[in-house]
Every structure is written in structure tokens, then in C-alpha cells.
Amino acid sequence: MNSKHQYVELSDGYFIPALGFGTYKPEEVPNCKTKEATKIAIEAGLRHIDCAYVYQVEEEVGLAIRSKRADGTVKREDIFYTTKLWSTFHRPKLAQSCLERSLKKLHLDYVDLYLIHYPLSMKPGEELYPRDENGKLMYDTVDLCAIWEAMEKCKDAGLAKSIGVSNFNRRQLEMILNKPGLRYKLVCNQVECHVYLNQKKLLDFCKSKNIVLVAYGALGTQRDKKMSSPVPLEDPVLGALAKKHKRSLALIALCYQLQRGVVVLAQSLKKNEIKENIQVFDFELTSKDMKDLDGMNRNLRYLPVDFDQNPDTDLPVKGFH
């Protein structure tokens, strides 16, 4: 079954493809690799493209989308494109300008989904990670509800069809949900989520509020090679299920999320892996399989905290996803 037939309905009536292509890359990887990988993803049948202002690859992703539109592979309405509001644009008067910058780089008139990338604000300016003379990250104080009102205006302007958040915890989600005068409810919360960090409590809360959970880092990717943390794709439980279903460990990890009702982002620059990920819709895990995978949870995060820690949040600052 092709991925383009698998959608999850958002609370605003739009539909998001259940399997997405993540476009974050390490700084050392040239941007042209992202352009080629995005083309391959679209050719393979993926229609959900996840990106962000801070990734600094939107020009390349836009070129890939235009290329596939030009050769007749897709129309604009076939693509579900997500971008994110970066933390230096949190002041309400700046939020729309961040989206407009992304749209200009992409050569698109609108995005399908616009997210608040992180629930913490940094000093406005051209620097993505502004620091003072002592090298300390410079924060800003902006009320989350004020940021959300600016997001609502982006939807009003037709620049974003749906709006949501990323890296929010339950308390932060409730701040938006309980906001007086809320005009548009957030449709999703994108967070790190994999078999070692299954986010069960957050997922249950999101489901109770009709908020879709979107998983990034679904394979538990280690960013820092010096880390001694265990790697999910070397776990014997995943290995046994991969052997049982005659699928790769990565496909088992992705299928686990889909069967939990989670929209999952698969990230790769390799042609064979991108094409393989589509096969996630060709098989199903049993309830026993799902229970075994649930048992793998370790509440283990892979995102390293490379930047200063904000005292009001336990979230890493660096915009890896």
C-alpha cells in the first residue's frame, strides 16, 4: 500500500500523511545532499516533507519540490509541507516574517503546517543562536499565548493551513489549550519519540485533546558518537521482530509508531533507506509485538544539550529537529 493513501486527520479537518520525510542534516553534510534526498523521497512516494527555518536547507528543499512539480511527479496540493517558527522570531510582530522568509526560499505561497519550534524564546536578530560577550545564550521573554496569537494570524493570512507546536510538554500545551479567546486549536505536537522514549503519557494526553503526536528521531539516532547510550537499532527485541517479519529493524521501529496513531518522520540521505521506508505500510505488527516494543521504553533522549540550559525548561536548545 502506498504511503500517499495513509493519512491522519487533524482537528481542523486537514489531513497529514502518516509517514513524513525529515530534512534536518548535520552541518558537515552539504546542502545539495538534502536536495537530492528530497527528490528521491518524492519519487519514492513520500508526500509529507518536514523542514524548519533553522535547518537552513529550505532553498534546496524548495528546488527539489519545484523539480518534481516541473517533471509532473507531483502538484503543489500533493505535497504536505511543514516548517517551523524559530526562537529568535517569537515576538508577535516577527512571527509572520519568519514564515515569509521560509516561503520566499521555498518559492511557495503557503505551507501546510507551521509549528512553534521550541517553547523558549531567544533574543531577536539575524543570529540563530545569539550569545553575549561571555558566550552565554541570550534569551528573550515572550508569552506563549502571545506567540500563539501570532501563529493564528499566519493562518488568517493564508500563509499556513494548519498550526501547531513542537517540543512542548503537557503544561505548555495546556497553556495554549486554555488560552482565553483561543481561535485556532493546535493540531499537533512534534517531539522526539522512539522505542527508548515512547512518550506514552504525552501521547495519551494529546489523544485526549485530539492533538496529533508527530515523532522525530524515530530510530533513536545518536548525534554524538562519544555517547555511550544504547542504540535501538542494535536492540535484540527489535532484532527478533525484524527477523520474524522479515523486515529491517528500522521498519519495525517506524511501524510501531504508526500503529500507535503517531505520525512518524523518517530521516535519511540514502536512496535505499528512503525507498525502504515506504514498505512500512506493507505489514502489520501483532498486539504481542506492540507490547514487546512498549516494554523497550527507557525514557532515553538522544538529543544532546549543546547549548545553555534554560532554567524554565528541560528541553535542549539546539534546533536539531
CSV table of N, CA and C in Angstrom, one decimal, residues 55-218:
chain,number,residue,atom,x,y,z
A,55,TYR,N,16.9,24.9,10.0
A,55,TYR,CA,17.7,23.9,9.3
A,55,TYR,C,18.6,24.5,8.2
A,56,GLN,N,18.2,25.6,7.7
A,56,GLN,CA,19.0,26.3,6.7
A,56,GLN,C,19.1,25.5,5.4
A,57,VAL,N,18.1,24.8,5.1
A,57,VAL,CA,18.1,24.0,3.8
A,57,VAL,C,16.8,24.2,3.0
A,58,GLU,N,16.1,25.2,3.3
A,58,GLU,CA,14.8,25.4,2.6
A,58,GLU,C,14.9,25.8,1.2
A,59,GLU,N,16.0,26.4,0.8
A,59,GLU,CA,16.2,26.7,-0.6
A,59,GLU,C,16.4,25.4,-1.4
A,60,GLU,N,17.1,24.5,-0.8
A,60,GLU,CA,17.4,23.2,-1.5
A,60,GLU,C,16.1,22.4,-1.5
A,61,VAL,N,15.4,22.4,-0.4
A,61,VAL,CA,14.2,21.6,-0.4
A,61,VAL,C,13.2,22.2,-1.4
A,62,GLY,N,13.1,23.5,-1.5
A,62,GLY,CA,12.2,24.1,-2.4
A,62,GLY,C,12.6,23.8,-3.9
A,63,LEU,N,13.9,23.8,-4.2
A,63,LEU,CA,14.3,23.4,-5.5
A,63,LEU,C,13.9,22.0,-5.8
A,64,ALA,N,14.0,21.1,-4.9
A,64,ALA,CA,13.6,19.7,-5.1
A,64,ALA,C,12.1,19.6,-5.4
A,65,ILE,N,11.3,20.3,-4.6
A,65,ILE,CA,9.9,20.2,-4.8
A,65,ILE,C,9.5,20.8,-6.2
A,66,ARG,N,10.2,22.0,-6.6
A,66,ARG,CA,9.9,22.6,-7.9
A,66,ARG,C,10.3,21.6,-9.0
A,67,SER,N,11.4,20.9,-8.8
A,67,SER,CA,11.8,20.0,-9.8
A,67,SER,C,10.8,18.9,-10.1
A,68,LYS,N,10.3,18.3,-9.0
A,68,LYS,CA,9.3,17.2,-9.1
A,68,LYS,C,7.9,17.7,-9.6
A,69,ARG,N,7.7,19.0,-9.3
A,69,ARG,CA,6.4,19.6,-9.9
A,69,ARG,C,6.6,19.8,-11.4
A,70,ALA,N,7.8,20.3,-11.8
A,70,ALA,CA,8.1,20.6,-13.2
A,70,ALA,C,8.0,19.3,-14.0
A,71,ASP,N,8.5,18.2,-13.5
A,71,ASP,CA,8.5,16.9,-14.3
A,71,ASP,C,7.2,16.1,-14.2
A,72,GLY,N,6.2,16.7,-13.5
A,72,GLY,CA,4.9,16.1,-13.4
A,72,GLY,C,4.7,15.0,-12.4
A,73,THR,N,5.7,14.8,-11.5
A,73,THR,CA,5.6,13.8,-10.5
A,73,THR,C,4.5,14.2,-9.5
A,74,VAL,N,4.5,15.5,-9.1
A,74,VAL,CA,3.5,15.9,-8.1
A,74,VAL,C,3.0,17.3,-8.5
A,75,LYS,N,1.8,17.7,-7.9
A,75,LYS,CA,1.3,19.0,-8.0
A,75,LYS,C,1.5,19.6,-6.6
A,76,ARG,N,1.4,20.9,-6.4
A,76,ARG,CA,1.6,21.5,-5.1
A,76,ARG,C,0.7,20.9,-4.1
A,77,GLU,N,-0.6,20.7,-4.5
A,77,GLU,CA,-1.5,20.2,-3.5
A,77,GLU,C,-1.2,18.7,-3.0
A,78,ASP,N,-0.4,18.1,-3.8
A,78,ASP,CA,0.0,16.7,-3.4
A,78,ASP,C,1.0,16.7,-2.2
A,79,ILE,N,1.7,17.8,-2.1
A,79,ILE,CA,2.8,17.9,-1.1
A,79,ILE,C,2.2,18.5,0.3
A,80,PHE,N,2.6,17.9,1.4
A,80,PHE,CA,2.3,18.4,2.7
A,80,PHE,C,3.6,18.9,3.3
A,81,TYR,N,3.7,20.2,3.3
A,81,TYR,CA,5.0,20.8,3.8
A,81,TYR,C,4.9,21.5,5.1
A,82,THR,N,5.8,21.1,6.0
A,82,THR,CA,5.9,21.7,7.3
A,82,THR,C,7.1,22.5,7.5
A,83,THR,N,7.0,23.7,8.1
A,83,THR,CA,8.1,24.5,8.5
A,83,THR,C,7.9,25.0,9.9
A,84,LYS,N,8.9,25.6,10.5
A,84,LYS,CA,8.8,26.0,12.0
A,84,LYS,C,9.3,27.4,12.3
A,85,LEU,N,8.6,28.0,13.2
A,85,LEU,CA,9.0,29.3,13.7
A,85,LEU,C,10.2,29.2,14.6
A,86,TRP,N,11.3,29.9,14.3
A,86,TRP,CA,12.5,29.8,15.1
A,86,TRP,C,12.4,30.7,16.3
A,87,SER,N,13.1,30.4,17.4
A,87,SER,CA,13.0,31.0,18.7
A,87,SER,C,13.4,32.5,18.7
A,88,THR,N,14.2,33.0,17.7
A,88,THR,CA,14.6,34.4,17.6
A,88,THR,C,13.5,35.2,17.0
A,89,PHE,N,12.4,34.6,16.6
A,89,PHE,CA,11.3,35.3,15.9
A,89,PHE,C,10.0,35.2,16.8
A,90,HIS,N,10.1,34.9,18.0
A,90,HIS,CA,9.0,34.7,18.9
A,90,HIS,C,8.1,36.0,19.2
A,91,ARG,N,8.8,37.1,19.1
A,91,ARG,CA,8.0,38.3,19.4
A,91,ARG,C,6.9,38.4,18.3
A,92,PRO,N,5.6,38.7,18.7
A,92,PRO,CA,4.5,38.6,17.8
A,92,PRO,C,4.6,39.3,16.5
A,93,LYS,N,5.3,40.5,16.5
A,93,LYS,CA,5.5,41.2,15.3
A,93,LYS,C,6.5,40.6,14.3
A,94,LEU,N,7.2,39.6,14.8
A,94,LEU,CA,8.2,38.9,14.0
A,94,LEU,C,7.8,37.5,13.4
A,95,ALA,N,6.8,36.9,14.0
A,95,ALA,CA,6.5,35.5,13.7
A,95,ALA,C,6.1,35.3,12.2
A,96,GLN,N,5.3,36.2,11.7
A,96,GLN,CA,5.0,36.1,10.3
A,96,GLN,C,6.2,36.3,9.4
A,97,SER,N,7.1,37.2,9.8
A,97,SER,CA,8.2,37.4,8.9
A,97,SER,C,9.1,36.2,8.8
A,98,CYS,N,9.2,35.4,9.8
A,98,CYS,CA,10.0,34.1,9.8
A,98,CYS,C,9.3,33.2,8.7
A,99,LEU,N,8.0,33.1,8.7
A,99,LEU,CA,7.3,32.2,7.8
A,99,LEU,C,7.5,32.8,6.4
A,100,GLU,N,7.4,34.1,6.2
A,100,GLU,CA,7.6,34.7,4.9
A,100,GLU,C,9.0,34.5,4.3
A,101,ARG,N,10.0,34.5,5.2
A,101,ARG,CA,11.3,34.1,4.8
A,101,ARG,C,11.4,32.7,4.2
A,102,SER,N,10.8,31.8,5.0
A,102,SER,CA,10.8,30.4,4.5
A,102,SER,C,10.0,30.3,3.2
A,103,LEU,N,8.9,30.9,3.1
A,103,LEU,CA,8.1,30.8,1.8
A,103,LEU,C,8.9,31.4,0.6
A,104,LYS,N,9.7,32.4,0.9
A,104,LYS,CA,10.5,33.0,-0.2
A,104,LYS,C,11.6,32.1,-0.7
A,105,LYS,N,12.2,31.4,0.3
A,105,LYS,CA,13.3,30.5,0.0
A,105,LYS,C,12.7,29.3,-0.8
A,106,LEU,N,11.5,28.9,-0.4
A,106,LEU,CA,10.8,27.7,-0.9
A,106,LEU,C,10.2,28.0,-2.3
A,107,HIS,N,9.9,29.2,-2.6
A,107,HIS,CA,9.1,29.6,-3.7
A,107,HIS,C,7.7,29.0,-3.6
A,108,LEU,N,7.1,29.1,-2.4
A,108,LEU,CA,5.8,28.6,-2.2
A,108,LEU,C,4.9,29.7,-1.7
A,109,ASP,N,3.6,29.6,-1.9
A,109,ASP,CA,2.6,30.6,-1.4
A,109,ASP,C,2.1,30.4,0.0
A,110,TYR,N,2.2,29.1,0.4
A,110,TYR,CA,1.7,28.7,1.7
A,110,TYR,C,2.4,27.5,2.2
A,111,VAL,N,2.4,27.2,3.5
A,111,VAL,CA,2.8,25.9,4.0
A,111,VAL,C,1.6,25.2,4.5
A,112,ASP,N,1.7,23.9,4.6
A,112,ASP,CA,0.5,23.1,5.1
A,112,ASP,C,0.5,23.1,6.6
A,113,LEU,N,1.7,23.2,7.2
A,113,LEU,CA,1.7,23.2,8.7
A,113,LEU,C,2.9,24.1,9.2
A,114,TYR,N,2.6,25.0,10.1
A,114,TYR,CA,3.5,25.9,10.7
A,114,TYR,C,3.6,25.6,12.2
A,115,LEU,N,4.8,25.3,12.7
A,115,LEU,CA,4.9,25.0,14.1
A,115,LEU,C,5.8,25.9,14.9
A,116,ILE,N,5.5,26.1,16.2
A,116,ILE,CA,6.4,26.8,17.1
A,116,ILE,C,7.5,25.8,17.4
A,117,HIS,N,8.7,26.0,16.9
A,117,HIS,CA,9.8,25.0,17.0
A,117,HIS,C,10.1,24.6,18.4
A,118,TYR,N,10.3,25.6,19.3
A,118,TYR,CA,10.6,25.4,20.7
A,118,TYR,C,9.8,26.3,21.6
A,119,PRO,N,9.4,25.9,22.8
A,119,PRO,CA,8.7,26.8,23.7
A,119,PRO,C,9.6,27.7,24.5
A,120,LEU,N,10.7,28.1,23.9
A,120,LEU,CA,11.6,29.0,24.6
A,120,LEU,C,12.1,30.1,23.6
A,121,SER,N,12.2,31.3,24.1
A,121,SER,CA,12.5,32.4,23.2
A,121,SER,C,13.9,32.9,23.3
A,122,MET,N,14.5,33.3,22.2
A,122,MET,CA,15.8,33.9,22.2
A,122,MET,C,15.8,35.3,21.6
A,123,LYS,N,16.8,36.1,21.9
A,123,LYS,CA,16.9,37.5,21.5
A,123,LYS,C,16.8,37.6,20.0
A,124,PRO,N,15.9,38.5,19.6
A,124,PRO,CA,15.7,38.7,18.1
A,124,PRO,C,17.0,39.1,17.4
A,125,GLY,N,17.1,38.8,16.2
A,125,GLY,CA,18.2,39.2,15.4
A,125,GLY,C,18.5,38.2,14.3
A,126,GLU,N,19.6,38.4,13.5
A,126,GLU,CA,19.9,37.5,12.5
A,126,GLU,C,20.7,36.3,12.9
A,127,GLU,N,21.3,36.3,14.1
A,127,GLU,CA,22.0,35.2,14.7
A,127,GLU,C,21.0,34.1,15.1
A,128,LEU,N,21.1,32.9,14.7
A,128,LEU,CA,20.2,31.8,15.1
A,128,LEU,C,20.4,31.5,16.6
A,129,TYR,N,21.6,31.6,17.1
A,129,TYR,CA,21.9,31.3,18.5
A,129,TYR,C,22.6,32.5,19.1
A,130,PRO,N,21.9,33.6,19.4
A,130,PRO,CA,22.6,34.8,19.9
A,130,PRO,C,23.3,34.6,21.2
A,131,ARG,N,24.5,35.1,21.3
A,131,ARG,CA,25.2,34.9,22.6
A,131,ARG,C,25.8,36.3,23.0
A,132,ASP,N,26.0,36.4,24.3
A,132,ASP,CA,26.6,37.6,24.9
A,132,ASP,C,28.1,37.5,24.8
A,133,GLU,N,28.8,38.5,25.4
A,133,GLU,CA,30.3,38.6,25.3
A,133,GLU,C,30.9,37.4,26.1
A,134,ASN,N,30.1,36.8,27.0
A,134,ASN,CA,30.7,35.7,27.7
A,134,ASN,C,30.3,34.3,27.1
A,135,GLY,N,29.7,34.4,25.9
A,135,GLY,CA,29.3,33.2,25.3
A,135,GLY,C,28.0,32.5,25.7
A,136,LYS,N,27.3,33.2,26.6
A,136,LYS,CA,26.0,32.7,27.1
A,136,LYS,C,24.9,33.0,26.1
A,137,LEU,N,24.1,32.0,25.9
A,137,LEU,CA,22.9,32.2,25.0
A,137,LEU,C,22.0,33.3,25.6
A,138,MET,N,21.5,34.2,24.7
A,138,MET,CA,20.7,35.3,25.1
A,138,MET,C,19.2,35.0,24.9
A,139,TYR,N,18.5,34.8,26.0
A,139,TYR,CA,17.1,34.5,26.0
A,139,TYR,C,16.2,35.8,25.8
A,140,ASP,N,15.0,35.5,25.5
A,140,ASP,CA,14.0,36.6,25.5
A,140,ASP,C,12.8,36.1,26.3
A,141,THR,N,12.0,37.0,26.7
A,141,THR,CA,10.8,36.7,27.4
A,141,THR,C,9.6,37.0,26.6
A,142,VAL,N,8.9,36.0,26.1
A,142,VAL,CA,7.7,36.2,25.3
A,142,VAL,C,6.7,35.2,25.8
A,143,ASP,N,5.5,35.7,26.0
A,143,ASP,CA,4.4,34.8,26.5
A,143,ASP,C,4.0,33.8,25.4
A,144,LEU,N,3.9,32.6,25.8
A,144,LEU,CA,3.5,31.5,24.8
A,144,LEU,C,2.2,31.9,24.1
A,145,CYS,N,1.2,32.4,24.9
A,145,CYS,CA,-0.1,32.7,24.3
A,145,CYS,C,0.0,33.8,23.3
A,146,ALA,N,0.9,34.8,23.5
A,146,ALA,CA,1.1,35.9,22.5
A,146,ALA,C,1.7,35.3,21.3
A,147,ILE,N,2.6,34.4,21.4
A,147,ILE,CA,3.2,33.7,20.2
A,147,ILE,C,2.1,33.0,19.4
A,148,TRP,N,1.2,32.3,20.2
A,148,TRP,CA,0.2,31.6,19.5
A,148,TRP,C,-0.8,32.5,18.8
A,149,GLU,N,-1.1,33.7,19.3
A,149,GLU,CA,-1.9,34.6,18.6
A,149,GLU,C,-1.3,35.0,17.3
A,150,ALA,N,0.1,35.2,17.3
A,150,ALA,CA,0.8,35.5,16.0
A,150,ALA,C,0.7,34.3,15.0
A,151,MET,N,0.7,33.1,15.6
A,151,MET,CA,0.5,31.9,14.7
A,151,MET,C,-0.9,31.9,14.1
A,152,GLU,N,-1.9,32.3,14.9
A,152,GLU,CA,-3.2,32.4,14.4
A,152,GLU,C,-3.3,33.4,13.2
A,153,LYS,N,-2.6,34.5,13.3
A,153,LYS,CA,-2.6,35.5,12.3
A,153,LYS,C,-2.0,35.0,11.0
A,154,CYS,N,-1.0,34.1,11.1
A,154,CYS,CA,-0.4,33.5,9.9
A,154,CYS,C,-1.4,32.6,9.2
A,155,LYS,N,-2.2,31.9,10.0
A,155,LYS,CA,-3.3,31.1,9.4
A,155,LYS,C,-4.4,32.0,8.8
A,156,ASP,N,-4.7,33.1,9.4
A,156,ASP,CA,-5.7,34.0,8.9
A,156,ASP,C,-5.2,34.6,7.5
A,157,ALA,N,-3.9,34.8,7.4
A,157,ALA,CA,-3.4,35.4,6.2
A,157,ALA,C,-3.2,34.4,5.1
A,158,GLY,N,-3.6,33.2,5.4
A,158,GLY,CA,-3.5,32.2,4.3
A,158,GLY,C,-2.1,31.7,4.0
A,159,LEU,N,-1.1,32.0,4.9
A,159,LEU,CA,0.2,31.6,4.8
A,159,LEU,C,0.5,30.2,5.3
A,160,ALA,N,-0.4,29.7,6.2
A,160,ALA,CA,-0.3,28.4,6.8
A,160,ALA,C,-1.7,27.8,6.9
A,161,LYS,N,-1.9,26.6,6.4
A,161,LYS,CA,-3.2,25.9,6.5
A,161,LYS,C,-3.5,25.5,7.9
A,162,SER,N,-2.5,24.9,8.6
A,162,SER,CA,-2.7,24.4,9.9
A,162,SER,C,-1.5,24.9,10.8
A,163,ILE,N,-1.8,25.0,12.1
A,163,ILE,CA,-0.7,25.5,13.0
A,163,ILE,C,-0.6,24.6,14.2
A,164,GLY,N,0.6,24.4,14.7
A,164,GLY,CA,0.8,23.5,15.8
A,164,GLY,C,2.1,23.9,16.6
A,165,VAL,N,2.6,22.9,17.3
A,165,VAL,CA,3.8,23.2,18.1
A,165,VAL,C,4.8,22.0,18.1
A,166,SER,N,6.0,22.2,18.6
A,166,SER,CA,7.0,21.2,18.7
A,166,SER,C,7.7,21.3,20.0
A,167,ASN,N,8.1,20.2,20.5
A,167,ASN,CA,8.9,20.1,21.8
A,167,ASN,C,8.2,20.7,23.0
A,168,PHE,N,6.8,20.6,23.0
A,168,PHE,CA,6.0,21.1,24.1
A,168,PHE,C,5.8,20.0,25.1
A,169,ASN,N,5.8,20.3,26.4
A,169,ASN,CA,5.3,19.3,27.4
A,169,ASN,C,3.8,19.6,27.7
A,170,ARG,N,3.3,18.8,28.6
A,170,ARG,CA,1.8,18.9,28.8
A,170,ARG,C,1.5,20.3,29.4
A,171,ARG,N,2.3,20.8,30.3
A,171,ARG,CA,1.9,22.1,30.9
A,171,ARG,C,1.9,23.2,29.8
A,172,GLN,N,2.8,23.1,28.9
A,172,GLN,CA,2.9,24.2,27.9
A,172,GLN,C,1.7,24.0,26.9
A,173,LEU,N,1.4,22.7,26.6
A,173,LEU,CA,0.2,22.5,25.7
A,173,LEU,C,-1.1,23.1,26.4
A,174,GLU,N,-1.2,22.8,27.7
A,174,GLU,CA,-2.4,23.3,28.4
A,174,GLU,C,-2.5,24.8,28.4
A,175,MET,N,-1.3,25.5,28.4
A,175,MET,CA,-1.3,27.0,28.4
A,175,MET,C,-2.0,27.5,27.1
A,176,ILE,N,-1.7,26.8,26.0
A,176,ILE,CA,-2.4,27.2,24.7
A,176,ILE,C,-3.8,26.8,24.7
A,177,LEU,N,-4.1,25.5,25.1
A,177,LEU,CA,-5.4,25.0,25.0
A,177,LEU,C,-6.4,25.8,25.9
A,178,ASN,N,-5.9,26.3,27.0
A,178,ASN,CA,-6.7,27.0,28.0
A,178,ASN,C,-6.7,28.5,27.8
A,179,LYS,N,-6.0,29.0,26.7
A,179,LYS,CA,-5.9,30.4,26.5
A,179,LYS,C,-7.3,31.1,26.2
A,180,PRO,N,-7.6,32.1,26.9
A,180,PRO,CA,-8.8,32.9,26.7
A,180,PRO,C,-8.9,33.4,25.3
A,181,GLY,N,-10.0,33.2,24.6
A,181,GLY,CA,-10.1,33.8,23.2
A,181,GLY,C,-9.4,32.9,22.2
A,182,LEU,N,-9.0,31.7,22.5
A,182,LEU,CA,-8.4,30.8,21.5
A,182,LEU,C,-9.2,30.7,20.3
A,183,ARG,N,-8.6,31.0,19.1
A,183,ARG,CA,-9.4,31.0,17.9
A,183,ARG,C,-9.1,29.7,17.1
A,184,TYR,N,-7.9,29.3,17.1
A,184,TYR,CA,-7.5,28.0,16.4
A,184,TYR,C,-6.7,27.1,17.4
A,185,LYS,N,-7.2,25.9,17.5
A,185,LYS,CA,-6.6,24.9,18.4
A,185,LYS,C,-5.3,24.4,17.7
A,186,LEU,N,-4.3,24.1,18.5
A,186,LEU,CA,-3.1,23.5,17.9
A,186,LEU,C,-3.4,22.1,17.4
A,187,VAL,N,-3.0,21.7,16.2
A,187,VAL,CA,-3.3,20.4,15.6
A,187,VAL,C,-2.4,19.3,16.0
A,188,CYS,N,-1.1,19.7,16.3
A,188,CYS,CA,-0.1,18.6,16.6
A,188,CYS,C,1.0,19.1,17.5
A,189,ASN,N,1.7,18.1,18.0
A,189,ASN,CA,2.9,18.4,18.8
A,189,ASN,C,4.0,17.5,18.3
A,190,GLN,N,5.1,18.0,17.8
A,190,GLN,CA,6.2,17.2,17.2
A,190,GLN,C,7.3,17.1,18.3
A,191,VAL,N,7.6,15.9,18.6
A,191,VAL,CA,8.6,15.6,19.7
A,191,VAL,C,9.5,14.5,19.4
A,192,GLU,N,10.6,14.4,20.1
A,192,GLU,CA,11.4,13.2,20.0
A,192,GLU,C,10.7,12.0,20.5
A,193,CYS,N,10.6,10.9,19.7
A,193,CYS,CA,9.8,9.8,20.1
A,193,CYS,C,10.3,8.5,19.4
A,194,HIS,N,10.7,7.5,20.2
A,194,HIS,CA,11.2,6.3,19.6
A,194,HIS,C,11.0,5.2,20.6
A,195,VAL,N,11.4,3.9,20.3
A,195,VAL,CA,11.2,2.8,21.2
A,195,VAL,C,11.8,3.0,22.6
A,196,TYR,N,12.9,3.8,22.7
A,196,TYR,CA,13.5,4.0,24.0
A,196,TYR,C,13.0,5.3,24.7
A,197,LEU,N,12.1,6.0,24.0
A,197,LEU,CA,11.4,7.2,24.6
A,197,LEU,C,10.0,7.2,23.9
A,198,ASN,N,9.1,6.4,24.4
A,198,ASN,CA,7.9,6.2,23.7
A,198,ASN,C,6.8,7.3,24.0
A,199,GLN,N,7.1,8.2,25.0
A,199,GLN,CA,6.2,9.3,25.2
A,199,GLN,C,4.8,8.9,25.5
A,200,LYS,N,4.6,7.8,26.2
A,200,LYS,CA,3.2,7.3,26.4
A,200,LYS,C,2.3,8.3,27.1
A,201,LYS,N,2.8,8.9,28.2
A,201,LYS,CA,1.9,9.8,28.9
A,201,LYS,C,1.5,11.0,28.0
A,202,LEU,N,2.5,11.6,27.3
A,202,LEU,CA,2.3,12.7,26.4
A,202,LEU,C,1.4,12.3,25.3
A,203,LEU,N,1.6,11.1,24.7
A,203,LEU,CA,0.7,10.6,23.6
A,203,LEU,C,-0.7,10.5,24.1
A,204,ASP,N,-0.9,9.9,25.3
A,204,ASP,CA,-2.3,9.7,25.8
A,204,ASP,C,-2.9,11.1,26.0
A,205,PHE,N,-2.2,12.0,26.6
A,205,PHE,CA,-2.8,13.4,26.8
A,205,PHE,C,-3.1,14.0,25.4
A,206,CYS,N,-2.2,13.9,24.5
A,206,CYS,CA,-2.5,14.5,23.1
A,206,CYS,C,-3.7,13.9,22.5
A,207,LYS,N,-3.9,12.6,22.6
A,207,LYS,CA,-5.0,11.9,22.0
A,207,LYS,C,-6.3,12.4,22.7
A,208,SER,N,-6.2,12.6,24.0
A,208,SER,CA,-7.4,13.0,24.8
A,208,SER,C,-7.9,14.4,24.3
A,209,LYS,N,-7.0,15.2,23.8
A,209,LYS,CA,-7.2,16.6,23.3
A,209,LYS,C,-7.3,16.7,21.8
A,210,ASN,N,-7.3,15.5,21.1
A,210,ASN,CA,-7.4,15.5,19.7
A,210,ASN,C,-6.2,16.2,19.0
A,211,ILE,N,-5.0,16.0,19.6
A,211,ILE,CA,-3.8,16.6,19.1
A,211,ILE,C,-3.0,15.5,18.6
A,212,VAL,N,-2.5,15.6,17.4
A,212,VAL,CA,-1.7,14.5,16.7
A,212,VAL,C,-0.3,14.6,17.2
A,213,LEU,N,0.3,13.5,17.7
A,213,LEU,CA,1.7,13.5,18.0
A,213,LEU,C,2.5,13.1,16.8
A,214,VAL,N,3.5,13.9,16.5
A,214,VAL,CA,4.4,13.7,15.4
A,214,VAL,C,5.8,13.3,15.9
A,215,ALA,N,6.4,12.2,15.5
A,215,ALA,CA,7.6,11.7,16.1
A,215,ALA,C,8.8,12.0,15.2
A,216,TYR,N,9.8,12.7,15.8
A,216,TYR,CA,11.1,12.8,15.1
A,216,TYR,C,12.1,12.0,15.9
A,217,GLY,N,13.3,11.7,15.3
A,217,GLY,CA,14.2,10.8,15.9
A,217,GLY,C,13.7,9.4,16.1
A,218,ALA,N,12.8,8.9,15.2
A,218,ALA,CA,12.1,7.7,15.5
A,218,ALA,C,13.0,6.5,15.5
